[in-house]
XYZ file of C-alpha atoms in Angstrom:
772
model
C 19.549 -12.055 11.843
C 18.387 -14.732 9.421
C 17.141 -13.635 6.015
C 13.883 -15.493 6.813
C 13.066 -13.248 9.781
C 11.498 -10.413 7.721
C 9.406 -12.968 5.816
C 8.212 -14.588 9.037
C 7.301 -11.212 10.507
C 5.272 -10.432 7.389
C 3.511 -13.795 7.638
C 2.632 -13.006 11.222
C 1.397 -9.537 10.202
C -0.894 -11.061 7.572
C -2.188 -13.642 10.047
C -3.126 -10.889 12.480
C -4.585 -8.579 9.886
C -6.597 -11.142 7.964
C -9.301 -11.703 10.640
C -9.768 -7.941 10.851
C -10.252 -7.668 7.085
C -12.643 -10.606 7.034
C -14.615 -9.068 9.902
C -14.843 -5.782 7.998
C -15.947 -7.617 4.856
C -18.671 -9.537 6.725
C -19.829 -6.370 8.466
C -20.322 -4.728 5.073
C -23.314 -7.028 4.556
C -25.037 -5.580 7.636
C -25.948 -1.900 7.135
C -26.473 -1.353 10.860
C -22.805 -2.065 11.512
C -21.067 -0.022 8.857
C -22.188 3.473 9.666
C -18.905 4.242 11.407
C -16.576 2.757 8.819
C -13.988 5.393 8.049
C -10.235 5.587 7.822
C -9.274 8.880 9.369
C -8.265 11.645 7.015
C -6.601 14.131 9.333
C -6.087 17.776 8.543
C -3.653 20.152 10.274
C -2.056 18.347 13.238
C -3.345 19.243 16.688
C -3.313 17.526 20.057
C -6.605 15.674 19.478
C -8.218 13.529 16.783
C -11.747 12.152 17.038
C -13.543 9.436 15.085
C -16.962 7.886 15.739
C -15.166 5.050 17.581
C -12.143 6.625 19.319
C -11.083 9.993 20.722
C -7.277 10.180 20.635
C -5.297 12.905 22.397
C -1.562 13.556 22.709
C -0.649 14.463 26.299
C 2.597 15.680 27.898
C 3.934 15.562 31.448
C 7.071 17.490 32.394
C 6.494 18.864 35.921
C 9.985 20.428 36.060
C 10.117 21.550 32.452
C 12.397 20.312 29.693
C 16.095 20.170 30.691
C 18.416 21.982 28.290
C 22.211 21.882 27.964
C 23.912 21.431 31.345
C 20.531 20.719 32.897
C 20.102 17.803 30.513
C 23.461 16.366 31.589
C 22.460 16.679 35.231
C 19.057 15.162 34.497
C 20.438 11.830 33.373
C 18.439 10.376 36.221
C 14.991 10.366 34.616
C 13.276 9.928 37.964
C 14.540 13.362 38.998
C 13.543 15.213 35.834
C 10.844 13.112 34.132
C 9.595 14.072 30.673
C 6.733 11.966 29.380
C 4.496 11.942 26.345
C 1.470 9.718 25.928
C -1.399 8.936 23.587
C -4.716 8.678 25.392
C -7.390 6.617 23.628
C -11.000 6.971 24.749
C -13.065 4.187 23.175
C -16.771 4.244 22.560
C -18.646 1.429 24.380
C -17.798 -2.079 23.106
C -14.937 -0.821 20.899
C -11.324 -1.706 21.653
C -7.733 -1.306 20.444
C -4.854 -3.713 20.948
C -1.892 -4.421 23.240
C 1.715 -5.016 22.076
C 0.755 -8.689 21.580
C -2.746 -8.489 20.083
C -3.425 -12.218 20.545
C -5.155 -14.228 17.831
C -5.948 -11.209 15.649
C -5.583 -7.455 15.492
C -2.626 -5.057 15.354
C -0.933 -3.076 18.153
C -1.108 0.700 18.238
C 1.952 2.204 16.533
C 3.537 5.571 17.386
C 6.000 7.310 15.039
C 7.628 10.397 16.562
C 9.218 13.443 14.939
C 11.540 14.993 17.561
C 14.226 17.702 17.610
C 17.884 16.595 17.378
C 19.135 15.360 20.729
C 15.744 14.081 21.887
C 14.899 10.379 21.780
C 11.607 8.621 22.455
C 11.571 5.334 24.346
C 9.254 2.372 23.954
C 5.573 2.458 24.865
C 5.090 1.538 28.529
C 2.161 -0.759 27.872
C -0.435 -0.943 30.677
C -1.851 -4.320 31.637
C -4.354 -5.381 28.938
C -7.558 -7.372 29.239
C -8.632 -10.542 27.464
C -11.117 -9.810 24.673
C -12.837 -12.971 23.375
C -14.287 -12.737 19.872
C -15.943 -15.962 18.724
C -13.242 -18.640 18.550
C -10.486 -16.018 18.955
C -9.023 -14.325 22.036
C -7.368 -10.935 21.725
C -5.485 -8.716 24.190
C -6.317 -5.035 24.280
C -8.061 -2.094 25.900
C -11.605 -0.831 26.263
C -12.757 2.365 27.950
C -9.868 4.840 28.368
C -6.189 3.952 28.232
C -3.035 6.100 28.271
C 0.037 4.786 26.460
C 2.976 6.631 28.097
C 6.344 7.052 26.360
C 9.466 8.392 28.135
C 11.591 11.057 26.452
C 15.360 11.155 26.825
C 16.773 14.720 26.600
C 20.481 14.548 25.793
C 23.017 17.402 26.051
C 22.963 17.557 22.241
C 19.506 19.159 22.425
C 20.167 22.843 21.706
C 16.931 24.729 21.018
C 18.571 28.152 20.790
C 18.519 31.078 23.192
C 15.223 32.503 21.949
C 13.307 29.226 21.891
C 10.491 28.960 24.403
C 9.094 25.518 23.619
C 10.012 22.167 22.115
C 7.739 20.987 19.317
C 6.860 17.301 19.100
C 4.979 15.648 16.271
C 3.387 12.215 16.260
C 1.851 10.016 13.601
C -0.219 7.333 15.319
C -2.058 4.400 13.782
C -4.390 1.995 15.501
C -6.895 -0.731 14.692
C -10.219 -0.283 16.477
C -12.639 -3.206 16.542
C -16.045 -4.262 17.785
C -17.575 -6.892 15.500
C -16.000 -5.099 12.556
C -12.457 -3.671 12.506
C -11.446 -0.211 11.257
C -7.836 0.876 10.678
C -7.425 4.523 11.688
C -4.590 7.020 11.967
C -3.976 10.586 12.994
C -1.304 13.298 13.080
C -0.663 15.154 16.328
C 1.483 18.103 17.388
C 2.242 19.547 20.810
C 4.605 22.184 22.260
C 6.368 21.606 25.582
C 7.533 24.789 27.357
C 11.277 24.717 28.030
C 11.244 26.827 31.168
C 7.778 26.139 32.476
C 5.968 23.161 33.911
C 3.736 20.805 31.911
C 1.909 19.163 34.784
C -1.714 19.608 33.778
C -2.033 15.911 32.956
C 0.049 14.762 35.907
C -2.749 12.785 37.534
C -3.384 10.771 34.363
C 0.303 9.939 33.959
C 0.823 9.131 37.632
C -2.166 6.791 37.543
C -0.975 5.087 34.324
C 2.622 4.739 35.543
C 1.446 3.461 38.909
C -0.481 0.655 37.189
C 2.433 -0.575 35.060
C 3.491 -4.166 35.779
C 6.332 -4.398 38.300
C 9.452 -6.369 37.356
C 10.002 -9.513 39.383
C 13.507 -10.230 40.720
C 15.687 -11.984 38.169
C 16.276 -15.683 38.593
C 13.858 -18.370 39.670
C 11.682 -17.908 36.585
C 11.726 -20.768 34.085
C 9.651 -22.160 31.240
C 10.419 -25.831 30.590
C 9.373 -27.399 27.301
C 7.643 -30.763 27.309
C 9.320 -33.614 25.463
C 7.111 -33.112 22.405
C 7.545 -29.339 22.463
C 3.778 -28.746 22.686
C 3.565 -27.337 26.245
C 5.507 -24.989 28.524
C 5.760 -25.727 32.253
C 6.079 -22.331 33.954
C 7.659 -21.768 37.386
C 7.570 -18.169 38.633
C 8.945 -17.170 42.047
C 9.283 -13.801 43.738
C 5.574 -12.932 43.778
C 4.259 -11.089 46.867
C 2.971 -13.167 49.748
C -0.383 -11.335 49.530
C -1.274 -13.079 46.237
C 0.136 -16.522 46.925
C -2.561 -19.147 46.627
C -4.729 -16.947 44.414
C -5.443 -17.701 40.719
C -3.611 -15.353 38.375
C -4.196 -14.164 34.841
C -1.324 -14.380 32.341
C -0.478 -12.453 29.178
C 2.474 -13.449 26.942
C 4.285 -10.384 25.636
C 5.581 -12.282 22.596
C 2.980 -13.280 20.045
C 2.679 -16.696 18.410
C 4.499 -18.514 21.206
C 1.778 -19.358 23.737
C -1.727 -20.075 22.424
C -4.111 -17.239 23.284
C -7.524 -18.887 22.768
C -7.341 -21.367 25.655
C -9.396 -21.854 28.831
C -8.604 -23.264 32.279
C -8.859 -27.033 32.431
C -11.525 -28.532 34.659
C -10.183 -29.942 37.885
C -9.021 -33.509 37.340
C -9.453 -33.316 33.540
C -6.619 -34.095 31.169
C -4.976 -31.119 29.506
C -5.635 -30.569 25.799
C -4.206 -28.066 23.261
C -7.154 -25.806 24.141
C -6.710 -25.827 27.955
C -4.165 -24.709 30.549
C -3.732 -25.215 34.275
C -2.181 -23.356 37.205
C -1.365 -24.105 40.829
C 0.847 -22.924 43.674
C 3.747 -24.963 45.024
C 4.497 -23.047 48.203
C 5.525 -19.556 47.087
C 6.085 -20.610 43.440
C 3.353 -20.107 40.868
C 3.316 -22.910 38.309
C 1.331 -23.337 35.115
C 1.137 -25.624 32.102
C 0.552 -23.533 28.964
C 0.016 -24.819 25.391
C 2.450 -23.719 22.687
C 0.778 -21.978 19.731
C 0.513 -24.115 16.605
C 1.469 -21.008 14.582
C 4.841 -20.595 16.344
C 7.388 -18.930 14.080
C 10.202 -18.357 16.599
C 12.187 -20.317 19.196
C 12.980 -17.724 21.891
C 15.510 -18.311 24.651
C 13.328 -16.411 27.104
C 9.597 -15.764 27.414
C 8.392 -12.433 28.862
C 5.053 -12.893 30.615
C 2.717 -10.619 32.561
C 0.882 -11.964 35.605
C -2.099 -10.176 37.131
C -4.035 -10.632 40.367
C -7.744 -9.993 40.835
C -7.074 -6.679 42.631
C -5.250 -5.209 39.607
C -1.680 -5.786 40.749
C 0.559 -7.055 37.957
C 4.115 -8.253 37.514
C 6.449 -8.892 34.619
C 8.348 -12.160 34.596
C 11.200 -13.036 32.260
C 11.288 -16.840 32.147
C 14.254 -18.607 30.622
C 13.150 -21.410 28.294
C 14.670 -24.762 29.157
C 14.589 -27.662 26.718
C 14.827 -27.952 22.967
C 12.287 -26.217 20.739
C 11.103 -28.339 17.803
C 12.246 -27.037 14.445
C 10.060 -24.194 13.152
C 8.203 -25.302 10.042
C 7.005 -22.765 7.454
C 3.342 -22.305 8.373
C 2.025 -22.765 4.887
C 4.822 -24.489 3.056
C 4.601 -27.752 1.172
C 6.673 -30.586 2.587
C 9.004 -32.550 0.290
C 6.881 -35.653 0.911
C 3.726 -33.844 -0.143
C 5.440 -32.371 -3.217
C 6.610 -35.834 -4.259
C 3.141 -37.291 -3.738
C 1.550 -34.512 -5.784
C 4.007 -35.069 -8.602
C 3.251 -38.797 -8.588
C -0.480 -38.095 -8.570
C -0.138 -35.576 -11.394
C 1.818 -38.080 -13.467
C -0.800 -40.762 -12.845
C -3.565 -38.317 -13.708
C -1.839 -37.436 -16.970
C -1.849 -41.103 -18.009
C -5.621 -41.431 -17.665
C -7.806 -39.185 -19.837
C -10.278 -36.926 -18.102
C -13.919 -37.806 -18.554
C -15.667 -35.806 -21.205
C -18.906 -34.059 -20.305
C -20.040 -34.373 -23.887
C -20.137 -38.134 -23.545
C -21.988 -38.154 -20.222
C -25.454 -39.578 -19.899
C -28.451 -37.418 -19.123
C -30.021 -37.750 -15.683
C -33.716 -38.383 -14.993
C -36.007 -35.375 -15.266
C -36.761 -35.332 -11.529
C -33.068 -35.260 -10.613
C -32.399 -32.543 -13.182
C -35.306 -30.473 -11.820
C -33.913 -30.553 -8.285
C -30.459 -29.714 -9.637
C -31.936 -26.633 -11.330
C -33.751 -25.680 -8.123
C -30.570 -26.090 -6.079
C -28.641 -23.929 -8.546
C -31.362 -21.248 -8.405
C -31.275 -21.169 -4.591
C -27.473 -21.235 -4.594
C -27.392 -18.218 -6.876
C -29.703 -16.297 -4.560
C -27.512 -17.103 -1.557
C -24.518 -15.702 -3.454
C -25.961 -12.220 -2.912
C -25.166 -12.571 0.797
C -21.474 -13.254 0.231
C -19.181 -10.407 1.421
C -17.027 -10.515 -1.709
C -20.121 -9.750 -3.819
C -21.461 -6.911 -1.691
C -19.380 -4.049 -3.173
C -20.623 -4.805 -6.709
C -24.232 -5.093 -5.591
C -23.952 -1.779 -3.750
C -23.104 -0.124 -7.065
C -26.252 -1.709 -8.467
C -28.324 -0.182 -5.632
C -26.883 3.242 -6.465
C -27.914 2.679 -10.083
C -31.472 1.782 -9.076
C -31.730 4.836 -6.856
C -30.431 7.080 -9.639
C -33.367 6.063 -11.838
C -35.782 7.313 -9.155
C -39.364 7.057 -10.375
C -38.357 6.122 -13.923
C -39.785 2.597 -13.886
C -38.881 2.015 -17.520
C -35.213 2.760 -16.864
C -35.274 0.540 -13.780
C -36.709 -2.357 -15.739
C -34.194 -1.936 -18.549
C -31.365 -1.873 -16.014
C -32.710 -4.968 -14.257
C -32.932 -6.916 -17.503
C -29.449 -5.822 -18.557
C -27.982 -6.778 -15.187
C -29.709 -10.175 -15.377
C -28.400 -10.706 -18.903
C -24.863 -9.894 -17.784
C -25.042 -12.300 -14.843
C -26.661 -15.198 -16.712
C -24.459 -14.841 -19.801
C -21.317 -14.698 -17.639
C -22.269 -17.862 -15.758
C -23.032 -19.664 -19.018
C -19.707 -18.552 -20.531
C -17.792 -19.628 -17.426
C -19.588 -22.968 -17.472
C -18.925 -23.421 -21.155
C -15.243 -22.611 -20.662
C -15.008 -25.180 -17.869
C -16.681 -27.851 -19.971
C -14.461 -27.095 -22.972
C -11.278 -27.233 -20.920
C -12.355 -30.441 -19.212
C -13.097 -31.991 -22.591
C -9.544 -31.035 -23.610
C -8.159 -32.831 -20.535
C -7.583 -29.868 -18.201
C -8.503 -30.473 -14.567
C -10.285 -27.349 -13.364
C -13.046 -26.513 -10.961
C -15.443 -23.749 -9.997
C -13.492 -20.673 -8.946
C -10.557 -21.705 -11.153
C -10.046 -18.114 -12.333
C -8.708 -17.112 -8.910
C -6.040 -19.783 -9.204
C -4.378 -17.501 -11.771
C -2.190 -14.697 -10.343
C -2.812 -12.627 -13.473
C -6.604 -12.781 -13.040
C -6.247 -11.893 -9.349
C -4.011 -8.926 -10.193
C -6.434 -7.655 -12.848
C -9.393 -7.954 -10.462
C -7.450 -6.152 -7.706
C -6.618 -3.346 -10.144
C -10.251 -3.153 -11.247
C -11.535 -2.842 -7.677
C -8.851 -0.298 -6.821
C -9.865 1.811 -9.832
C -13.550 1.535 -8.917
C -12.732 2.564 -5.352
C -10.778 5.604 -6.524
C -13.657 6.579 -8.784
C -16.224 6.217 -5.995
C -14.000 8.226 -3.638
C -13.956 11.093 -6.125
C -10.260 10.930 -7.043
C -11.209 10.980 -10.696
C -14.215 10.688 -12.995
C -14.164 8.462 -16.049
C -15.620 11.223 -18.197
C -12.640 13.509 -17.458
C -10.247 11.609 -19.686
C -12.429 9.346 -21.816
C -13.048 10.474 -25.414
C -16.228 12.498 -25.702
C -17.875 9.877 -27.933
C -17.212 7.149 -25.357
C -18.354 9.336 -22.450
C -21.587 10.272 -24.251
C -22.177 6.613 -25.113
C -21.848 5.723 -21.443
C -24.247 8.482 -20.438
C -26.785 7.663 -23.145
C -26.678 3.914 -22.582
C -26.819 3.204 -18.826
C -28.046 -0.262 -19.803
C -24.442 -1.087 -20.727
C -23.370 -0.154 -17.178
C -25.956 -2.536 -15.742
C -24.805 -5.329 -18.037
C -21.147 -4.829 -17.123
C -21.931 -4.701 -13.381
C -23.560 -8.120 -13.798
C -20.402 -9.445 -15.456
C -18.238 -8.034 -12.649
C -20.495 -9.521 -9.970
C -20.065 -13.009 -11.455
C -16.282 -12.637 -11.738
C -16.044 -11.948 -8.014
C -18.903 -14.151 -6.812
C -17.985 -17.430 -8.468
C -15.271 -18.426 -5.963
C -17.705 -17.892 -3.067
C -19.320 -21.306 -3.320
C -22.534 -20.982 -1.341
C -24.901 -23.606 0.109
C -26.834 -25.680 -2.495
C -24.237 -24.849 -5.169
C -21.700 -27.613 -4.676
C -23.915 -30.573 -5.532
C -25.521 -28.819 -8.515
C -22.195 -27.735 -10.004
C -20.655 -31.133 -9.374
C -23.574 -32.746 -11.179
C -23.328 -30.229 -14.041
C -19.759 -31.252 -14.826
C -20.906 -34.803 -15.604
C -24.000 -33.870 -17.638
C -24.380 -33.385 -21.377
C -23.482 -29.865 -22.456
C -27.075 -28.638 -22.821
C -28.171 -29.752 -19.362
C -24.903 -28.546 -17.783
C -25.248 -25.070 -19.279
C -28.887 -24.956 -18.134
C -27.702 -25.429 -14.539
C -25.145 -22.633 -14.917
C -27.884 -20.399 -16.355
C -30.169 -21.227 -13.394
C -27.358 -20.283 -11.037
C -27.014 -16.905 -12.749
C -30.762 -16.345 -12.772
C -30.906 -17.034 -9.029
C -28.201 -14.473 -8.362
C -29.914 -11.793 -10.469
C -33.475 -12.622 -9.389
C -33.772 -10.230 -6.369
C -32.695 -7.259 -8.482
C -34.783 -8.283 -11.451
C -37.826 -8.456 -9.168
C -37.027 -5.055 -7.628
C -36.789 -3.466 -11.078
C -40.073 -4.888 -12.395
C -42.423 -4.850 -9.420
C -43.598 -1.326 -8.550
C -44.253 -2.283 -4.916
C -40.630 -3.315 -4.465
C -39.385 -0.364 -6.491
C -41.200 2.049 -4.150
C -39.185 0.623 -1.247
C -35.970 1.822 -2.877
C -34.635 5.174 -1.612
C -35.274 8.235 -3.714
C -32.418 10.191 -5.342
C -30.833 12.834 -3.154
C -27.679 14.142 -1.487
C -27.309 10.823 0.338
C -26.258 9.208 -2.946
C -23.008 11.173 -3.099
C -22.174 10.278 0.528
C -23.062 6.626 -0.014
C -21.036 6.577 -3.227
C -17.882 7.754 -1.450
C -18.555 5.445 1.481
C -18.660 2.461 -0.894
C -15.070 3.178 -1.908
C -13.910 1.517 1.313
C -15.471 -1.915 0.628
C -13.904 -1.661 -2.829
C -10.492 -1.060 -1.273
C -11.137 -3.872 1.231
C -11.914 -6.241 -1.660
C -8.733 -5.169 -3.449
C -6.796 -5.808 -0.231
C -8.304 -9.295 0.056
C -7.309 -10.034 -3.533
C -3.816 -8.731 -2.771
C -3.606 -11.179 0.140
C -4.776 -14.026 -2.098
C -2.084 -13.087 -4.626
C 0.499 -13.218 -1.848
C -0.423 -16.842 -1.222
C 0.577 -17.669 -4.788
C 3.303 -15.205 -5.760
C 4.783 -14.554 -2.329
C 5.464 -11.259 -0.578
C 7.460 -9.975 -3.570
C 4.522 -10.503 -5.908
C 2.083 -8.799 -3.531
C 4.455 -5.853 -3.003
C 4.981 -5.521 -6.759
C 1.239 -5.375 -7.386
C 0.808 -2.810 -4.611
C 3.471 -0.547 -6.149
C 1.850 -0.898 -9.572
C -1.541 0.027 -8.085
C -0.013 3.130 -6.473
C 1.407 4.215 -9.842
C -1.948 3.509 -11.491
C -3.746 5.604 -8.886
C -1.329 8.492 -9.463
C -1.916 8.288 -13.224
C -5.704 8.374 -12.818
C -5.439 11.329 -10.447
C -3.142 13.205 -12.821
C -5.439 12.618 -15.802
C -8.248 14.275 -13.872
C -6.302 17.497 -13.285
C -6.819 20.711 -15.205
C -4.285 22.956 -16.910
C -0.605 22.428 -17.664
C 0.041 20.301 -14.593
C -2.056 17.532 -16.125
C 0.335 16.886 -19.015
C 3.515 16.840 -16.974
C 2.231 14.812 -14.044
C 0.350 12.389 -16.291
C 3.472 11.793 -18.375
C 5.541 11.182 -15.232
C 2.921 8.812 -13.784
C 2.587 6.922 -17.071
C 6.362 6.506 -17.309
C 6.490 5.280 -13.711
C 3.687 2.798 -14.363
C 5.318 1.454 -17.521
C 8.668 1.166 -15.761
C 7.135 -0.748 -12.852
C 5.238 -3.071 -15.186
C 8.429 -3.857 -17.049
C 10.697 -4.045 -14.018
C 8.694 -5.791 -11.319
C 5.547 -6.850 -13.157
C 6.804 -10.423 -13.710
C 6.916 -10.880 -9.914
C 3.128 -10.628 -9.856
C 2.536 -13.690 -12.013
C 5.511 -15.696 -10.747
C 4.417 -18.681 -8.634
C 6.748 -18.735 -5.645
C 7.174 -22.204 -4.266
C 7.733 -20.949 -0.716
C 4.697 -18.647 -0.759
C 2.111 -19.197 1.903
C -0.974 -20.967 0.651
C -3.676 -20.541 3.299
C -2.280 -21.567 6.607
C -3.944 -24.904 6.091
C -0.891 -27.009 5.325
C 0.100 -27.534 8.904
C 3.585 -28.299 10.087
C 4.604 -31.832 10.916
C 3.198 -33.047 14.187
C 0.154 -30.742 14.183
C -3.452 -31.899 14.041
C -4.114 -30.910 10.432
C -1.693 -32.620 8.071
C -0.970 -31.642 4.456
C -3.175 -33.727 2.166
C -1.844 -36.302 -0.247
C -3.535 -39.391 -1.584
C -0.635 -41.504 -0.327
C -0.965 -40.130 3.219
C -4.738 -40.692 3.235
C -4.392 -44.257 1.989
C -1.716 -44.942 4.608
C -4.027 -43.709 7.392
C -6.926 -45.795 6.073
C -4.763 -48.919 5.839
C -3.845 -48.453 9.526
C -7.530 -48.512 10.408
C -7.937 -44.767 11.013
C -10.911 -42.864 9.568
C -9.899 -39.654 7.770
C -11.519 -36.228 7.522
C -10.423 -34.096 4.559
C -10.893 -30.330 4.326
C -10.648 -29.194 0.685
C -10.002 -25.447 1.002
C -8.437 -22.368 -0.623
C -7.238 -18.945 0.506
C -9.679 -17.139 -1.795
C -12.685 -19.029 -0.383
C -14.282 -16.902 2.358
C -16.638 -19.710 3.386
C -13.601 -21.964 3.898
C -11.970 -19.467 6.238
C -15.197 -19.021 8.221
C -15.675 -22.765 8.689
C -12.016 -23.151 9.641
C -12.339 -20.626 12.481
C -15.692 -21.885 13.768
C -16.861 -25.463 13.250
C -13.470 -27.011 12.443
C -11.910 -25.272 15.458
C -14.692 -26.373 17.832
C -13.315 -28.296 20.792
C -16.368 -30.540 20.655
C -15.517 -31.528 17.085
C -11.808 -31.986 17.828
C -12.580 -34.144 20.870
C -14.943 -36.265 18.751
C -12.212 -36.704 16.131
C -9.778 -37.821 18.829
C -12.289 -40.240 20.354
C -12.928 -41.850 16.961
C -9.233 -41.917 16.025
C -9.816 -39.692 12.993
C -6.807 -38.376 11.072
C -7.414 -34.875 9.672
C -6.004 -33.533 6.393
C -6.204 -30.229 4.533
C -6.063 -30.155 0.742
C -4.997 -26.666 -0.363
C -6.514 -25.674 -3.711
C -5.363 -22.040 -3.670
C -3.170 -22.805 -6.659
C -4.250 -24.928 -9.561
C -3.722 -28.570 -8.626
C -4.872 -31.282 -11.066
C -4.663 -34.012 -8.412
C -7.017 -32.216 -6.008
C -9.291 -31.287 -8.924
C -9.555 -34.947 -9.906
C -10.416 -35.984 -6.349
C -13.088 -33.279 -6.105
C -14.583 -34.465 -9.378
C -14.653 -38.059 -8.119
C -16.691 -36.811 -5.146
C -19.205 -35.089 -7.414
C -17.968 -31.613 -6.508
C -16.258 -28.951 -8.569
C -15.219 -26.384 -5.972
C -14.400 -25.633 -2.362
C -15.220 -25.886 0.459
C -15.725 -29.646 0.356
C -15.587 -31.798 3.492
C -15.247 -35.584 3.401
C -15.283 -38.251 6.119
C -14.023 -41.635 4.997
C -13.193 -45.028 6.510
C -11.623 -48.125 5.013
C -14.075 -50.118 2.899
C -16.848 -47.498 3.186
C -18.142 -44.877 0.796
C -17.030 -41.291 1.557
C -19.496 -39.027 3.398
C -19.604 -35.575 1.757
C -20.886 -32.775 3.993
C -22.498 -29.426 3.173
C -20.414 -26.345 2.381
C -21.409 -24.371 5.492
C -20.664 -27.254 7.802
C -22.012 -27.424 11.354
C -20.889 -29.169 14.537
C -24.001 -31.349 14.678
C -23.474 -32.449 11.083
C -19.949 -33.675 11.802
C -21.010 -35.430 15.016
C -23.854 -37.139 13.160
C -21.408 -38.270 10.485
C -19.100 -39.771 13.118
C -22.004 -41.598 14.739
C -23.062 -42.992 11.364
C -19.496 -44.143 10.839
C -19.475 -45.979 14.177
C -22.884 -47.548 13.543
C -21.945 -48.879 10.091
C -20.993 -52.604 10.031
């Protein structure tokens, strides 16, 4: 197996997991949706585990008992002496788990068995799934109740002993359960199968599940022929029963990332597109034209596919792939052409000095007023961003802790506002100073540094551990520091404002882009005033709540709920740390992300040990500290190492796909050929970018309009610091992402809003056509 295979599997894992994490992050902003958010903490293993979303139960089926010794040798024919185990999942309404190929997002249920020597567990016999559309995505999974049966092989080496009466089986199961939000859960199970008795209580459930498994079609006569461009598969499946011939069938690819999941049947007579598929019968042969996924990471010689009829019958085909697969391109890599273009652009940028904000001219008072207003509104919108929510939740706990103490609330509100405004002003001042020195930066530049990302991930992990009750800061802080913290809660409010800005600044919200872009070109005083207005807008809701008694009375009163809510808020903290870990992986690669994760584990152990009492504290704390120091010295450099082959965001598409890697040379070449261009300036750490990418920019209406107008589409990845992209953003009057630009030869670029809509793009295309 190629050394790249583990890396590709990890890339695929991250692609599937990312939508689930983003969904959980967005759901955190809606209190009505997060009441059930919990990762299962199981106690002593039993045969059942229940969560608010799923009831999981380990079942067994051995109607003739468990064969032992000579009986096991005679029972080589499993049909004569079947032994089955299975995990039954009962989902609450509208919740679902995933099939072996989860589709566009999600993760399959995983079963890890602990069995006696001589007993082996087979693969899950996956029942036929159902299609589960979720916005622009399509997943494959199960709702209601599903049983995942697993066959056991009892070999003659199984020797339980003469006095043994039962065989003990243990299972660790993990699953991802989703509705609008996604919750990873797990559980430990244990069951005893009698050796000399029958385990047939659950026979009906197993017989029903096994009877509904897809039947294997006869081998031969099943092909998948690649089109000349490698973008479609022409399926020909024979051997299906005469009773279903002529009927439309559903299809489910067992291998992920080969056939596109989010596609719909093409209208009769309409041309096929990357988002449509077609099927028809040619006599007794079912044929279909299926689009190849643009995220393909493998080139299989055969394609396993499930086909299902309307009456529930299903069959498993194993189609041999005919034709030559196009070469697999790294999904997020940088092509040599793009690297050369970036180097040329960087060299050209180095020859021309960056404009200095200090020498910029002031704008008219009316323009400056609207810039301040836009910054104020943009700061308020920042409170709705999912990456900011965990910090603001801590602020709510602080307000509630003050109860009826209006004076303390007001002091906390002012301190929080001071922390937010001062942090924005300092960030703005740092940007202006660096730009004056010739450095090309932009808003959110701090998350282009792996070190800053690692420190933020560690901070959120520590906060999560504290909220979860693993340790308390006062347990190992010096008494003078602990008393200072208790006597000066204003400091806590100030620091929470600083933390909120550190996390919020990359989440460029509506109204922010134009104001920040303008600020970069203003004199220092006016520029800093805009940054201060942005901070004031972000802090304004909490400042108002702390000073207005009517709003303060709406806050919940102190009580036992605070301790529950405090521990609950640990999970958004961990989710934020996970997001930051993913962002780090885009810059430092899988080795950097794994190194940071190991360091965080050692850090968590050290914090836990420091909170212990007695002699164990010294020994365990010393061991944990030594482990942490050793990891920092040994693998710490991997965290800050920029790996050239690391995935950026999934936006630098492979050659031949719709979205091409951005370079100024490629854009100019397209314009010179008479093609309009649409440029998506994006980054992995920009949540708004990822949302727009999955919604508006994936809309078939938008893609069809691009095709009709002959538009070439490019993605400029700003996950890492890139002076060429920074310079282009500055020339557009923007300082951060997302930024969307439509441009044609000889015409001024059209810059769209950050949260871009379908109608806005269509209007821009119409304006382009109407222009002389």
